[in-house]
Short mmCIF file of C-alpha atoms in Angstrom, two decimals:
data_model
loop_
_atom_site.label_atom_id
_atom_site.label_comp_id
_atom_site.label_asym_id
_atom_site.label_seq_id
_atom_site.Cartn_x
_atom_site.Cartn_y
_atom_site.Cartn_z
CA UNK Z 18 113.43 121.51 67.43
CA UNK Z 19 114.49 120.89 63.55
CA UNK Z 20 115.77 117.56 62.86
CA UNK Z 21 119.39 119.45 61.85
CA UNK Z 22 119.09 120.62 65.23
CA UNK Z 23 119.12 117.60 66.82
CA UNK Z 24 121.12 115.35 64.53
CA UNK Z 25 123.93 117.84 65.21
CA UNK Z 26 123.16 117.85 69.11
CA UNK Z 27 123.39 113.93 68.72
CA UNK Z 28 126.80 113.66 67.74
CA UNK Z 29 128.37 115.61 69.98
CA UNK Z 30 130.48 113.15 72.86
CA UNK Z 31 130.98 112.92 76.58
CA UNK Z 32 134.36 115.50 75.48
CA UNK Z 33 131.98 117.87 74.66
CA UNK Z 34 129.32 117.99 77.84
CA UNK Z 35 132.93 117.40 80.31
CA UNK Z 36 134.43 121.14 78.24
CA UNK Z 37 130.75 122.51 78.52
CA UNK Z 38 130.69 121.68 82.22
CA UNK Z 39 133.96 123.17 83.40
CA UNK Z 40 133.81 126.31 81.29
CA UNK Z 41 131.13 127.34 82.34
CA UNK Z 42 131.69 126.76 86.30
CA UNK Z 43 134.69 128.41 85.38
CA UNK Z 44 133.57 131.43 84.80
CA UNK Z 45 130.72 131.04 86.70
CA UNK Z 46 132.96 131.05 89.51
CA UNK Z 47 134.66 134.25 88.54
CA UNK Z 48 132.33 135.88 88.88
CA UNK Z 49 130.36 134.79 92.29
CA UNK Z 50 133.39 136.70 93.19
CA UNK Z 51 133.13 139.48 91.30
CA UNK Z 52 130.06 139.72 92.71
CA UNK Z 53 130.60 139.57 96.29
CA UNK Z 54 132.22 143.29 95.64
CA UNK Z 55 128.93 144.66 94.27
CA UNK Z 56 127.20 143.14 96.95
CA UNK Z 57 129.18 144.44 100.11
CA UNK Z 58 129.52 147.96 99.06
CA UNK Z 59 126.85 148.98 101.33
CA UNK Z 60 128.75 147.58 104.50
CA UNK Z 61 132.11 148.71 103.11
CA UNK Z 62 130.97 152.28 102.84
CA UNK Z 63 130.00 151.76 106.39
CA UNK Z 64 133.29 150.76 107.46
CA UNK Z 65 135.04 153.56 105.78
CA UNK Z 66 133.31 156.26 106.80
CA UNK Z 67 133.11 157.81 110.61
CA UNK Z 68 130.43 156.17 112.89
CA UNK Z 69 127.77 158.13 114.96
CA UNK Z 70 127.50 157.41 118.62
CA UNK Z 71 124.87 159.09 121.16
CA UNK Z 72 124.85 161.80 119.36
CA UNK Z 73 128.50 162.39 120.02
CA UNK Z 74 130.88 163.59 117.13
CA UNK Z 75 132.21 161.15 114.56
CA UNK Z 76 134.46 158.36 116.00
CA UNK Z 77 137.23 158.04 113.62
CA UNK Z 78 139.82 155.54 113.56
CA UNK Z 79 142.72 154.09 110.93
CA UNK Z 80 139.70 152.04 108.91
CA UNK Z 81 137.49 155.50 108.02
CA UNK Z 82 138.78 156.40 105.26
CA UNK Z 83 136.44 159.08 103.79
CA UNK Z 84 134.59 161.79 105.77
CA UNK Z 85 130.59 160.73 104.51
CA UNK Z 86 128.98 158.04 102.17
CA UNK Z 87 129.35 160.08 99.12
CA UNK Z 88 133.05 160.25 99.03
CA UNK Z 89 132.93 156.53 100.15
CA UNK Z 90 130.56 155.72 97.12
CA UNK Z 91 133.00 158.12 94.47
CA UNK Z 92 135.82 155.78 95.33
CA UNK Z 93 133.86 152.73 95.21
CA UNK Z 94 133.21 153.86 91.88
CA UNK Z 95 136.92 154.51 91.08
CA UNK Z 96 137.41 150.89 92.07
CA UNK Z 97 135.09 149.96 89.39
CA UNK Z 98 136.58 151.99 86.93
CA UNK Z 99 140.07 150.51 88.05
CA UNK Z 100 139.48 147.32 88.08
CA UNK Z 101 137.63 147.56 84.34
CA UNK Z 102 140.46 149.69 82.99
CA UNK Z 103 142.76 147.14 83.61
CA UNK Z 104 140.55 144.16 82.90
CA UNK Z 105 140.60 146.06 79.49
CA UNK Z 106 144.06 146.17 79.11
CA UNK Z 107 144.82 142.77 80.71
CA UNK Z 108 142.19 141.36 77.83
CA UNK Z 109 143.87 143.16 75.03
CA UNK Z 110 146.87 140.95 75.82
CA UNK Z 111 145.36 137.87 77.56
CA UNK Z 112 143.70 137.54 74.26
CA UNK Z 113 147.11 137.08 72.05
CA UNK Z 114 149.00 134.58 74.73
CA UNK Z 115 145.78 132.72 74.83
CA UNK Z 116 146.30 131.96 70.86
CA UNK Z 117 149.99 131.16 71.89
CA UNK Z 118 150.06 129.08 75.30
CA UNK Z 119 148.42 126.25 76.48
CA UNK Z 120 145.26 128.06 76.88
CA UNK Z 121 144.46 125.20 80.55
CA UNK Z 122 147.76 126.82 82.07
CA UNK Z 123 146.67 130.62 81.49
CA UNK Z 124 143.12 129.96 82.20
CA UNK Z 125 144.09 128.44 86.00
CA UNK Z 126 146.80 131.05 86.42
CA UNK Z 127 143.76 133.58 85.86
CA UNK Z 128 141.50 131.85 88.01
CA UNK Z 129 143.90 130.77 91.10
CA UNK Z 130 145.72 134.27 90.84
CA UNK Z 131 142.38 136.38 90.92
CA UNK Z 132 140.81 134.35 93.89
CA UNK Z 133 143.99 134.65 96.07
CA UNK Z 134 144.02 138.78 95.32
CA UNK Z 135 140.45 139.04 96.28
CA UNK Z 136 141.26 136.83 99.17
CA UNK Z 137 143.65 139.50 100.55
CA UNK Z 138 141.63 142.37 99.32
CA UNK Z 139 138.31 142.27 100.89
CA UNK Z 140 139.17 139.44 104.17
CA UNK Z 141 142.78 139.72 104.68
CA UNK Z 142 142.95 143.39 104.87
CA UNK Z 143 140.30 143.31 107.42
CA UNK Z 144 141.39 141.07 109.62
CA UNK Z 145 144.95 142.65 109.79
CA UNK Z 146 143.07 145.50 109.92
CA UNK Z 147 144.69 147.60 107.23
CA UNK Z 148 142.84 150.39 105.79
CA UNK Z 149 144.80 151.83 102.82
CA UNK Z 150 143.56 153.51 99.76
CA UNK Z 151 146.85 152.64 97.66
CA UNK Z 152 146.64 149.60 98.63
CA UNK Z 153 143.22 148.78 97.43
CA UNK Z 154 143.66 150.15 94.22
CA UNK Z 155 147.38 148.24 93.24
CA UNK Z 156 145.05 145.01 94.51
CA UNK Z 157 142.07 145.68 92.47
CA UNK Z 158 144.50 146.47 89.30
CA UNK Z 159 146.19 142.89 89.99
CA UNK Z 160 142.50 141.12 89.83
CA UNK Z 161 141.73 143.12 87.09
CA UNK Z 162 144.79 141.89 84.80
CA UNK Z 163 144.49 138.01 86.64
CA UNK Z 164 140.80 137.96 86.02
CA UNK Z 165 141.14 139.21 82.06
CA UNK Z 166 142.94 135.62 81.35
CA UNK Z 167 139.86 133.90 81.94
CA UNK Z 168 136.57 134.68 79.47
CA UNK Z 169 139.02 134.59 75.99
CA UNK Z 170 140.46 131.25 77.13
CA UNK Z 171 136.91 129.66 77.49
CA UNK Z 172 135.49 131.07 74.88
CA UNK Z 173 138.43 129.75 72.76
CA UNK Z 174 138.42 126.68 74.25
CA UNK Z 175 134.45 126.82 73.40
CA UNK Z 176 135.11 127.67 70.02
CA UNK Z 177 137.72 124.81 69.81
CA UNK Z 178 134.80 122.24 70.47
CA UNK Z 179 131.90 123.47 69.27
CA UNK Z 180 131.68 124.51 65.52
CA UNK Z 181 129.17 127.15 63.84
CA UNK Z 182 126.06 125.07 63.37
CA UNK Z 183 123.79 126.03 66.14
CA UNK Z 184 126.41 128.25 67.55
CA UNK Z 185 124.12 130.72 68.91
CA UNK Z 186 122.19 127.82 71.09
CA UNK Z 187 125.24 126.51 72.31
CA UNK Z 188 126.95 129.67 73.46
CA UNK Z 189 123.62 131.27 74.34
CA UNK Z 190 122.70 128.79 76.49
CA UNK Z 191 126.60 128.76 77.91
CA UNK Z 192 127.24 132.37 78.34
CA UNK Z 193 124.31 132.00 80.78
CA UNK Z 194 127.52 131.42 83.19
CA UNK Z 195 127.83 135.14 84.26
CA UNK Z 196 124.80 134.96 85.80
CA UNK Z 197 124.79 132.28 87.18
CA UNK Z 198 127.33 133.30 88.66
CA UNK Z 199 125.95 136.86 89.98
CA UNK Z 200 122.95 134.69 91.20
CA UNK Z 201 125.65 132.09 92.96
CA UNK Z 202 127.50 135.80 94.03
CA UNK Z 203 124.67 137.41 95.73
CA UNK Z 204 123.22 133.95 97.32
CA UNK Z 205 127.00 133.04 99.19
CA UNK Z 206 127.43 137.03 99.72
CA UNK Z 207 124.00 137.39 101.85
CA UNK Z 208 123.91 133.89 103.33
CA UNK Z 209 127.52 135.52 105.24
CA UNK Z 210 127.44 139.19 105.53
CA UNK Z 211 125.79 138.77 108.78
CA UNK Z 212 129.40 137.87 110.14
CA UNK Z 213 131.09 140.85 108.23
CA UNK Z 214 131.38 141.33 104.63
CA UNK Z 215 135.13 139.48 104.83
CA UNK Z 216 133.80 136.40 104.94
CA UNK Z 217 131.97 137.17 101.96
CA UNK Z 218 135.34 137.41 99.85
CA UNK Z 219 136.69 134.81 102.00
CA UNK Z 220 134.20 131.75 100.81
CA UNK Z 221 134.10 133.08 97.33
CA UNK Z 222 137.69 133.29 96.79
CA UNK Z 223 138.67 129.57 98.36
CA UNK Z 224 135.75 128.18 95.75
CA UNK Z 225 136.95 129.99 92.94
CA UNK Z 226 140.38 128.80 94.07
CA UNK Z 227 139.43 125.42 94.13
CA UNK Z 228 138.29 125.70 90.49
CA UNK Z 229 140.82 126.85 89.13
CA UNK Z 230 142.49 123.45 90.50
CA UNK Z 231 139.47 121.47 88.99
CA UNK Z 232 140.39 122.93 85.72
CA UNK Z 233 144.12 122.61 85.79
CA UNK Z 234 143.74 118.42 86.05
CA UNK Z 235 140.58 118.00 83.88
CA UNK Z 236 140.24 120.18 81.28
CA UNK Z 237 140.90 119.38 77.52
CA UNK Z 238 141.70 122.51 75.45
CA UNK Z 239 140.76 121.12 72.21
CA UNK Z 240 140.30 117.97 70.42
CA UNK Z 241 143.70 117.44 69.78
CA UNK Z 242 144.16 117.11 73.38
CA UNK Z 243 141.85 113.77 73.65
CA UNK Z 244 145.15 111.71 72.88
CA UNK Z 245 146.13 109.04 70.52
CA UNK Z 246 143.71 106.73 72.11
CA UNK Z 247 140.68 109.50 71.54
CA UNK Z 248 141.35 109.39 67.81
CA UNK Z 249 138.31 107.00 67.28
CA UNK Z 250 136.06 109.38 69.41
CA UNK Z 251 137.18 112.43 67.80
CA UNK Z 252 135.72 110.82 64.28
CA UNK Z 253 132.67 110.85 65.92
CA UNK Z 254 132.98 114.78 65.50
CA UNK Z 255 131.07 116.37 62.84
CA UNK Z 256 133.31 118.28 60.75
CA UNK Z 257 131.69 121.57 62.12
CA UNK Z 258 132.14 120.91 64.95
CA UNK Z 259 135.95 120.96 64.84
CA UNK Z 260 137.81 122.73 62.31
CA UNK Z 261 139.82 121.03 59.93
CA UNK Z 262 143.01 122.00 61.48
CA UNK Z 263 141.61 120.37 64.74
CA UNK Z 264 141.26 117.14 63.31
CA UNK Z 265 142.92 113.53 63.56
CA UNK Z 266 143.72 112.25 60.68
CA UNK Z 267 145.81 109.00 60.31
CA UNK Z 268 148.68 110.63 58.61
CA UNK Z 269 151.22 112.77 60.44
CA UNK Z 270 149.61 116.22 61.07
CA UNK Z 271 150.37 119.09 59.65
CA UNK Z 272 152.33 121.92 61.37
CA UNK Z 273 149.17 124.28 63.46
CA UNK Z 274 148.59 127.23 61.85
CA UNK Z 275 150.52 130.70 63.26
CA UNK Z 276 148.65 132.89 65.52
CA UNK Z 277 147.02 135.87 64.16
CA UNK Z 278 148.88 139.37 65.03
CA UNK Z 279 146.60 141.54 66.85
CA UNK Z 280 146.26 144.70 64.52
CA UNK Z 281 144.88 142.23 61.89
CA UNK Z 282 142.46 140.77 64.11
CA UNK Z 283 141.53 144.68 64.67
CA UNK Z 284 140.84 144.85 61.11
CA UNK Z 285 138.57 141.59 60.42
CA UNK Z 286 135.17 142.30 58.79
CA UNK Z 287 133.08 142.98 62.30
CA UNK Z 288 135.15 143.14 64.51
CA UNK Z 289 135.31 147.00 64.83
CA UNK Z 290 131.51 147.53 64.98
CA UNK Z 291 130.74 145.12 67.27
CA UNK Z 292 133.59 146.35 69.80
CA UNK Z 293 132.05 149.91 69.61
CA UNK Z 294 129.02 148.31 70.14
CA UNK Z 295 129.97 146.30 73.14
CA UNK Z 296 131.63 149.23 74.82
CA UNK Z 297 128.45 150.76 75.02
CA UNK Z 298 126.46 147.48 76.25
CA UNK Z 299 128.57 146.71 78.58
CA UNK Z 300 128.60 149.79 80.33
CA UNK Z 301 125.21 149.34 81.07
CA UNK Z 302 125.33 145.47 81.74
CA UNK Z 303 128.61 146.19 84.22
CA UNK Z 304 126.59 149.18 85.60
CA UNK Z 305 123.66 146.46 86.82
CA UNK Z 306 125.99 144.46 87.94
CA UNK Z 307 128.07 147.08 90.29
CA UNK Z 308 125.37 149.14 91.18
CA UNK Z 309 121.92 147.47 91.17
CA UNK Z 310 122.35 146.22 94.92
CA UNK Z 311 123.64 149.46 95.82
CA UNK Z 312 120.46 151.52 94.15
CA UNK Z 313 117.72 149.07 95.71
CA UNK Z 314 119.46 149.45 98.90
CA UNK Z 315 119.68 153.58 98.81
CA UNK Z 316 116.77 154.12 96.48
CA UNK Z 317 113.97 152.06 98.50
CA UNK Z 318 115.50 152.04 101.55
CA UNK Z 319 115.76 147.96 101.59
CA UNK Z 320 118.06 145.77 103.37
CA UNK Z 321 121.15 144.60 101.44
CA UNK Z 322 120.21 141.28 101.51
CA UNK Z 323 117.11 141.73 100.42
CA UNK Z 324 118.79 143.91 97.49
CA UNK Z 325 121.43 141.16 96.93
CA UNK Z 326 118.87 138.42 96.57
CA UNK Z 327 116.37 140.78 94.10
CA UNK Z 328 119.05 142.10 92.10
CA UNK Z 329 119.29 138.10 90.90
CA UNK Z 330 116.06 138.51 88.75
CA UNK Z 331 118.30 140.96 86.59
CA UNK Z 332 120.34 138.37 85.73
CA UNK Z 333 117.80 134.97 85.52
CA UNK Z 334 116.69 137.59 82.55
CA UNK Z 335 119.74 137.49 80.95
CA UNK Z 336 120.36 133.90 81.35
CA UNK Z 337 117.17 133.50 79.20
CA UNK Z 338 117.34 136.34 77.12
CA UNK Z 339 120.90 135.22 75.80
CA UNK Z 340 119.85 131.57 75.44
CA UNK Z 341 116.53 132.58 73.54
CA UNK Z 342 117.72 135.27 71.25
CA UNK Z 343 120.68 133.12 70.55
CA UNK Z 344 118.61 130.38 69.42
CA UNK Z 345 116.31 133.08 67.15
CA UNK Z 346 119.70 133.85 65.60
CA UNK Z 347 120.32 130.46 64.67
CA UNK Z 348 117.19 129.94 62.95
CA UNK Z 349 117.59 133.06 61.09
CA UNK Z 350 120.94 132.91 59.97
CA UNK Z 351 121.65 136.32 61.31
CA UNK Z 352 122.83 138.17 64.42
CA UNK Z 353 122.32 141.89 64.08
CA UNK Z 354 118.61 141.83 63.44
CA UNK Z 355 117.93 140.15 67.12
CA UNK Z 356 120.74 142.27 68.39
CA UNK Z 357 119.24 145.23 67.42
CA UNK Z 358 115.32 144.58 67.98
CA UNK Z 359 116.48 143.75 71.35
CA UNK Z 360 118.37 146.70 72.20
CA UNK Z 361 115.53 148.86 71.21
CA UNK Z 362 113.60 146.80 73.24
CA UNK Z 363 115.85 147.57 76.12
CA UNK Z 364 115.48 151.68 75.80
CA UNK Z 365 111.47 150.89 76.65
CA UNK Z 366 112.38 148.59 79.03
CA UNK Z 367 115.01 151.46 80.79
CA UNK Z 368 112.21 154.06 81.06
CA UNK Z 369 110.02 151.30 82.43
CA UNK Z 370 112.51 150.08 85.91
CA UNK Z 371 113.35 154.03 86.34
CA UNK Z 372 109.40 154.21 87.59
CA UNK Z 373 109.22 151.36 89.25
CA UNK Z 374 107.30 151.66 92.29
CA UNK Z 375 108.65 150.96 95.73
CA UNK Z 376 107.57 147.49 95.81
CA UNK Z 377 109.78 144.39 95.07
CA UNK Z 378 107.13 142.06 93.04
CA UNK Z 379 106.65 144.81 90.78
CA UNK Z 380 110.52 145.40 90.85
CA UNK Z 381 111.66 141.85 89.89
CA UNK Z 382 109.37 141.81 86.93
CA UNK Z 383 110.60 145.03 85.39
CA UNK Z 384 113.91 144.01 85.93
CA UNK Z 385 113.72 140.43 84.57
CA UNK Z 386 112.53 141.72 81.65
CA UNK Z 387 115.33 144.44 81.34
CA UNK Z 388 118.00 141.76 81.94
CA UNK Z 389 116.37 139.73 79.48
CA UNK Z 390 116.99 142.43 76.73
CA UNK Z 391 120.27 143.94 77.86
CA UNK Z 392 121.74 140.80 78.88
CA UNK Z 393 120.53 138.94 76.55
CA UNK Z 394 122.37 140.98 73.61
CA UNK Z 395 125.55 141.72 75.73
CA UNK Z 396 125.89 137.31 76.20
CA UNK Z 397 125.60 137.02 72.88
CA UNK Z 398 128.53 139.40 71.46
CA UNK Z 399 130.73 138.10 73.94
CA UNK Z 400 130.08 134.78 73.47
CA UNK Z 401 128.87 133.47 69.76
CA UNK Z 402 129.11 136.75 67.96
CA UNK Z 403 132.95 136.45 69.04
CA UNK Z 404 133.24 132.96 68.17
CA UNK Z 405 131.90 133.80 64.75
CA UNK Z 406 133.98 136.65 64.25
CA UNK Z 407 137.06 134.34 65.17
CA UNK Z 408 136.55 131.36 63.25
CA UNK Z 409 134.87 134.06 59.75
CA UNK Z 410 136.41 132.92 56.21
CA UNK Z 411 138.57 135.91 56.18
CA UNK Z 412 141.00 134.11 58.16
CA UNK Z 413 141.52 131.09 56.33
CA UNK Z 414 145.37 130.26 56.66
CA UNK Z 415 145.66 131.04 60.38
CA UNK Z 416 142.96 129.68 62.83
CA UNK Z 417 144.32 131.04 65.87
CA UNK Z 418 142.50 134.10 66.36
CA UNK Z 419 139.74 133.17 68.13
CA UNK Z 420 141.48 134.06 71.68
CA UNK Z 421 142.80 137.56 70.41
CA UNK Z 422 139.02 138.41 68.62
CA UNK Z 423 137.69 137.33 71.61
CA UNK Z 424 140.13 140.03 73.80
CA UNK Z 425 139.68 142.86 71.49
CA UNK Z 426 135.94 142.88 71.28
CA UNK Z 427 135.92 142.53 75.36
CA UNK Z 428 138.83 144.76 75.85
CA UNK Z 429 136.95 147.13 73.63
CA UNK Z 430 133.53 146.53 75.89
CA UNK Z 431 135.50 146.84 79.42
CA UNK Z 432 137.13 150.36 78.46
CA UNK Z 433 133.60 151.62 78.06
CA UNK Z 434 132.16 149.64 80.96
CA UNK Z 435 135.42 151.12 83.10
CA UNK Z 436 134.84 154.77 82.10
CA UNK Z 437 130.96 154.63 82.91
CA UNK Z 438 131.43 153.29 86.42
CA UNK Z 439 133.19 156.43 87.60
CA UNK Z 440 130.38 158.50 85.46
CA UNK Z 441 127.55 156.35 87.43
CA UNK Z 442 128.74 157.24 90.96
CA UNK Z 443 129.61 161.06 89.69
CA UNK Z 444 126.03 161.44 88.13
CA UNK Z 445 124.28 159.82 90.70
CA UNK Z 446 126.17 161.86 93.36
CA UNK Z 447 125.10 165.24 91.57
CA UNK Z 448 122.08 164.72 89.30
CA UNK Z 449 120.22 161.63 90.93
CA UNK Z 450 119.20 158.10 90.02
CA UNK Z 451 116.51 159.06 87.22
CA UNK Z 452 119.82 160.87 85.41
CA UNK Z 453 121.53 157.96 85.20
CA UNK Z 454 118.78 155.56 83.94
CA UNK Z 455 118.66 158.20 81.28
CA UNK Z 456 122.60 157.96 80.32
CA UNK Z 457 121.60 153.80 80.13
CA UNK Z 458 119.22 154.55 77.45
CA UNK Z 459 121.72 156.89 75.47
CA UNK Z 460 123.94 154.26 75.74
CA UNK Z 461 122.04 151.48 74.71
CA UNK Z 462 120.83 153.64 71.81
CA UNK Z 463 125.08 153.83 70.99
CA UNK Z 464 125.04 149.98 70.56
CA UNK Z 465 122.08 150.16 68.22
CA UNK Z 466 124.01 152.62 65.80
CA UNK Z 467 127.31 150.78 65.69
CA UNK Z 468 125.75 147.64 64.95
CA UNK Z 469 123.19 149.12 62.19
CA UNK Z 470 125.62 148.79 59.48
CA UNK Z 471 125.96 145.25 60.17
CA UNK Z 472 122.02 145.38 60.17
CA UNK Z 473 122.16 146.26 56.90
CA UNK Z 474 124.77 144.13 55.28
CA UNK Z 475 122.71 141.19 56.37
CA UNK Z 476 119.57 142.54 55.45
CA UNK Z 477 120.72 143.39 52.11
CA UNK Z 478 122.70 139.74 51.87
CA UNK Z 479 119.35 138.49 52.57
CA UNK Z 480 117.68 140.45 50.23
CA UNK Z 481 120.03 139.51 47.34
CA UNK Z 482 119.99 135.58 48.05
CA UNK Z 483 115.88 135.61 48.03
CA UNK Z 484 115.96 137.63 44.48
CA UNK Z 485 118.66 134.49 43.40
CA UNK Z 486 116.35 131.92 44.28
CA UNK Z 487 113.49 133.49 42.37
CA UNK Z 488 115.82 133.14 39.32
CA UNK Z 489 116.87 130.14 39.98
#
């Protein structure tokens, strides 16, 4: 590693590994419960739908909802798309109260709120035994808008304590915390679905809950927050590493900077492009993470534990696809060129997993490797890219955007991921698996030309600053 590399990782304090630390479990949390939902559908469409016994006509009671699978699997998908929509929407405003409150209150609010709605969704509901499609979707809409508090107010607080230099590292390596928590998802899911897929929401939801507690009492927001005693470990900051409004100096601070309105953080240099981008990504990262369980299950014929456990290799490629190309893009100054070699990457890698044979070696190769270049690119916009596009130099007299840049571009990414959920189950259900691996790769190919004139900008910035050094 270059010696700037590791003088900077040197000065960073016990502050900065405690933020690290419960951030990331944060969200890694989060989303072992979002998880569990991907991982039960199998045993929920079961439940909803009418039972055959001894050849006898279907038993139907007040829990089967639907009349077969498909209709089951159609509204599983709505749930998707609900939950997204207003995880969208939810982030959108999240985003602008995270610049304005005490970003530790909103983020447990998120995180306590979200666990107890899941709690009653997918255990409560079942052992009350109340079946009701209204009901489900109000629920799912109420996780949705809890859940969207959370990723802006870490990556803010992220932001807060960790400054540009080696950016990419840092938040590559840290947005490894989705999946970890898919991987942390899928192992608590399987280890209890033998007892009934409540008790799958059940132990994910009283762990997440207990986070969110965790967080409440022990996180520190920012710098400022270290206290009048921490003012001789905050000069052990590097001055990139906090921002100059973050500071402590001896004299009487200066009043913070006003929050950024959210139409102007529409209109920052990037912003636009990489939401677009995103939307696209993500519906093909979000698609993985709903459906991949689901598909191995149906597709091979495998049990869904055996699905729940492989689908993890999807995301141990992400984890080091985001921390690898993250650290590329630190060495090379530049994001778009690693975004986009990646993503084109990821088209070959698509074709690739649609053939894969009915064997689950061969399976959990493919799919490492296509988590490795579609996660890889998706951690990295919603983690350093956004970060960068928070803290650029257009912004200068107001620092607090970091929260709403943040909720735009994964507003922006959600609202595609929600729209392609209900497409997934509705192209699946009439034109087949291989038809939706090949919406994926149109998809991906929809990030690639949103970011290419990015691509360009920083090639030609490139280009100019080599021809000024020759003169020089």
């Amino acid at each position: 590693m270059p010696p700037s590399y590791c003088g900077y990782l040197s000065q960073y304090t016990h502050h900065h590994l405690v933020v690290f630390l419960l951030t990331f479990f944060s969200y890694v949390l989060l989303h072992a419960s979002r998880k569990t939902f991907s991982n039960v559908k199998v045993s929920i469409s079961a439940q909803w739908t009418p039972s055959i016994q001894n050849d006898s006509i279907p038993t139907w009671e007040d829990n089967r909802l639907f009349a077969d699978e498909k209709q089951a699997t159609l509204f599983l998908g709505a749930l998707d798309s609900i939950f997204l929509f207003s995880y969208a929407v939810g982030l959108y405003l999240s985003g602008v109260v995270g610049d304005r409150v005490n970003l530790r209150y909103v983020l447990c609010f998120g995180l306590c709120g979200s666990a107890i709605v899941e709690f009653v969704f997918g255990t409560l509901t079942e052992w009350l035994h109340i079946y009701n499609i209204y009901l489900y979707c109000c629920l799912w809409v109420m996780n949705g808008l809890l859940q969207s508090a959370v990723w802006p107010c870490v990556v803010a607080v992220m932001g807060n304590w960790f400054g540009k230099a080696g950016r990419g590292f840092v938040f590559g390596l840290w947005s490894a915390c989705a999946s970890v928590g898919n991987i942390l998802g899928a192992f608590l899911a399987s280890s209890v679905l033998k007892y009934g897929y409540e008790y799958a929401f059940l132990v994910t939801s009283v762990v997440q809950f207990a986070g969110g507690v965790v967080v409440f009492f022990g996180l520190l927001t920012s710098p400022k927050e270290v206290g009048k005693k921490g003012r001789n470990v905050c000069r052990f900051l590097t001055i990139e590493a906090v921002d100059p409004v973050s500071s402590f100096p001896d004299e009487p601070q200066e009043e913070s900077p006003q929050a950024i309105g959210f139409f102007q953080a529409f209109c920052l240099p990037g912003v636009l492009p990489y939401s677009l981008a995103y939307a696209c990504l993500k519906l093909v990262n979000y698609s993985f993470f709903f459906w991949l369980p689901f598909y191995l299950s149906n597709n091979y014929g495998w049990k869904e534990a055996e699905a729940d456990r492989l689908s993890v290799w999807y995301d141990v490629g992400g984890i080091i696809g985001g921390t690898v190309q993250g650290l590329i893009s630190d060495f090379l100054g530049k994001r778009a060129p690693v975004l986009a070699f990646s993503l084109a990457m990821a088209m070959g890698a698509l074709v690739g997993y649609s053939r894969s044979p009915n064997d689950q070696v061969i399976n959990a190769v493919i799919l490492a490797v296509t988590g490795f270049f579609i996660g890889g690119p998706s951690n990295m916009i919603s983690s350093a890219i956004s970060a960068d596009l928070g803290r650029q130099d257009a912004l200068r007299g107001s620092q607090e955007a970091l929260a709403t840049v943040t909720g735009i571009v994964d507003g922006t990414g959600s609202i595609g991921a929600a729209g392609g959920q209900y497409l997934v189950s509705l192209i699946e259900s009439r034109l087949g698996w291989m038809n939706v691996f090949y919406f994926f790769i149109v998809m991906t190919g929809g990030s690639i030309v949103f970011i290419t004139p990015l691509l360009v900008r920083e090639l030609r910035l490139t280009s100019r600053l080599g021809r000024l050094s020759l003169t020089l």
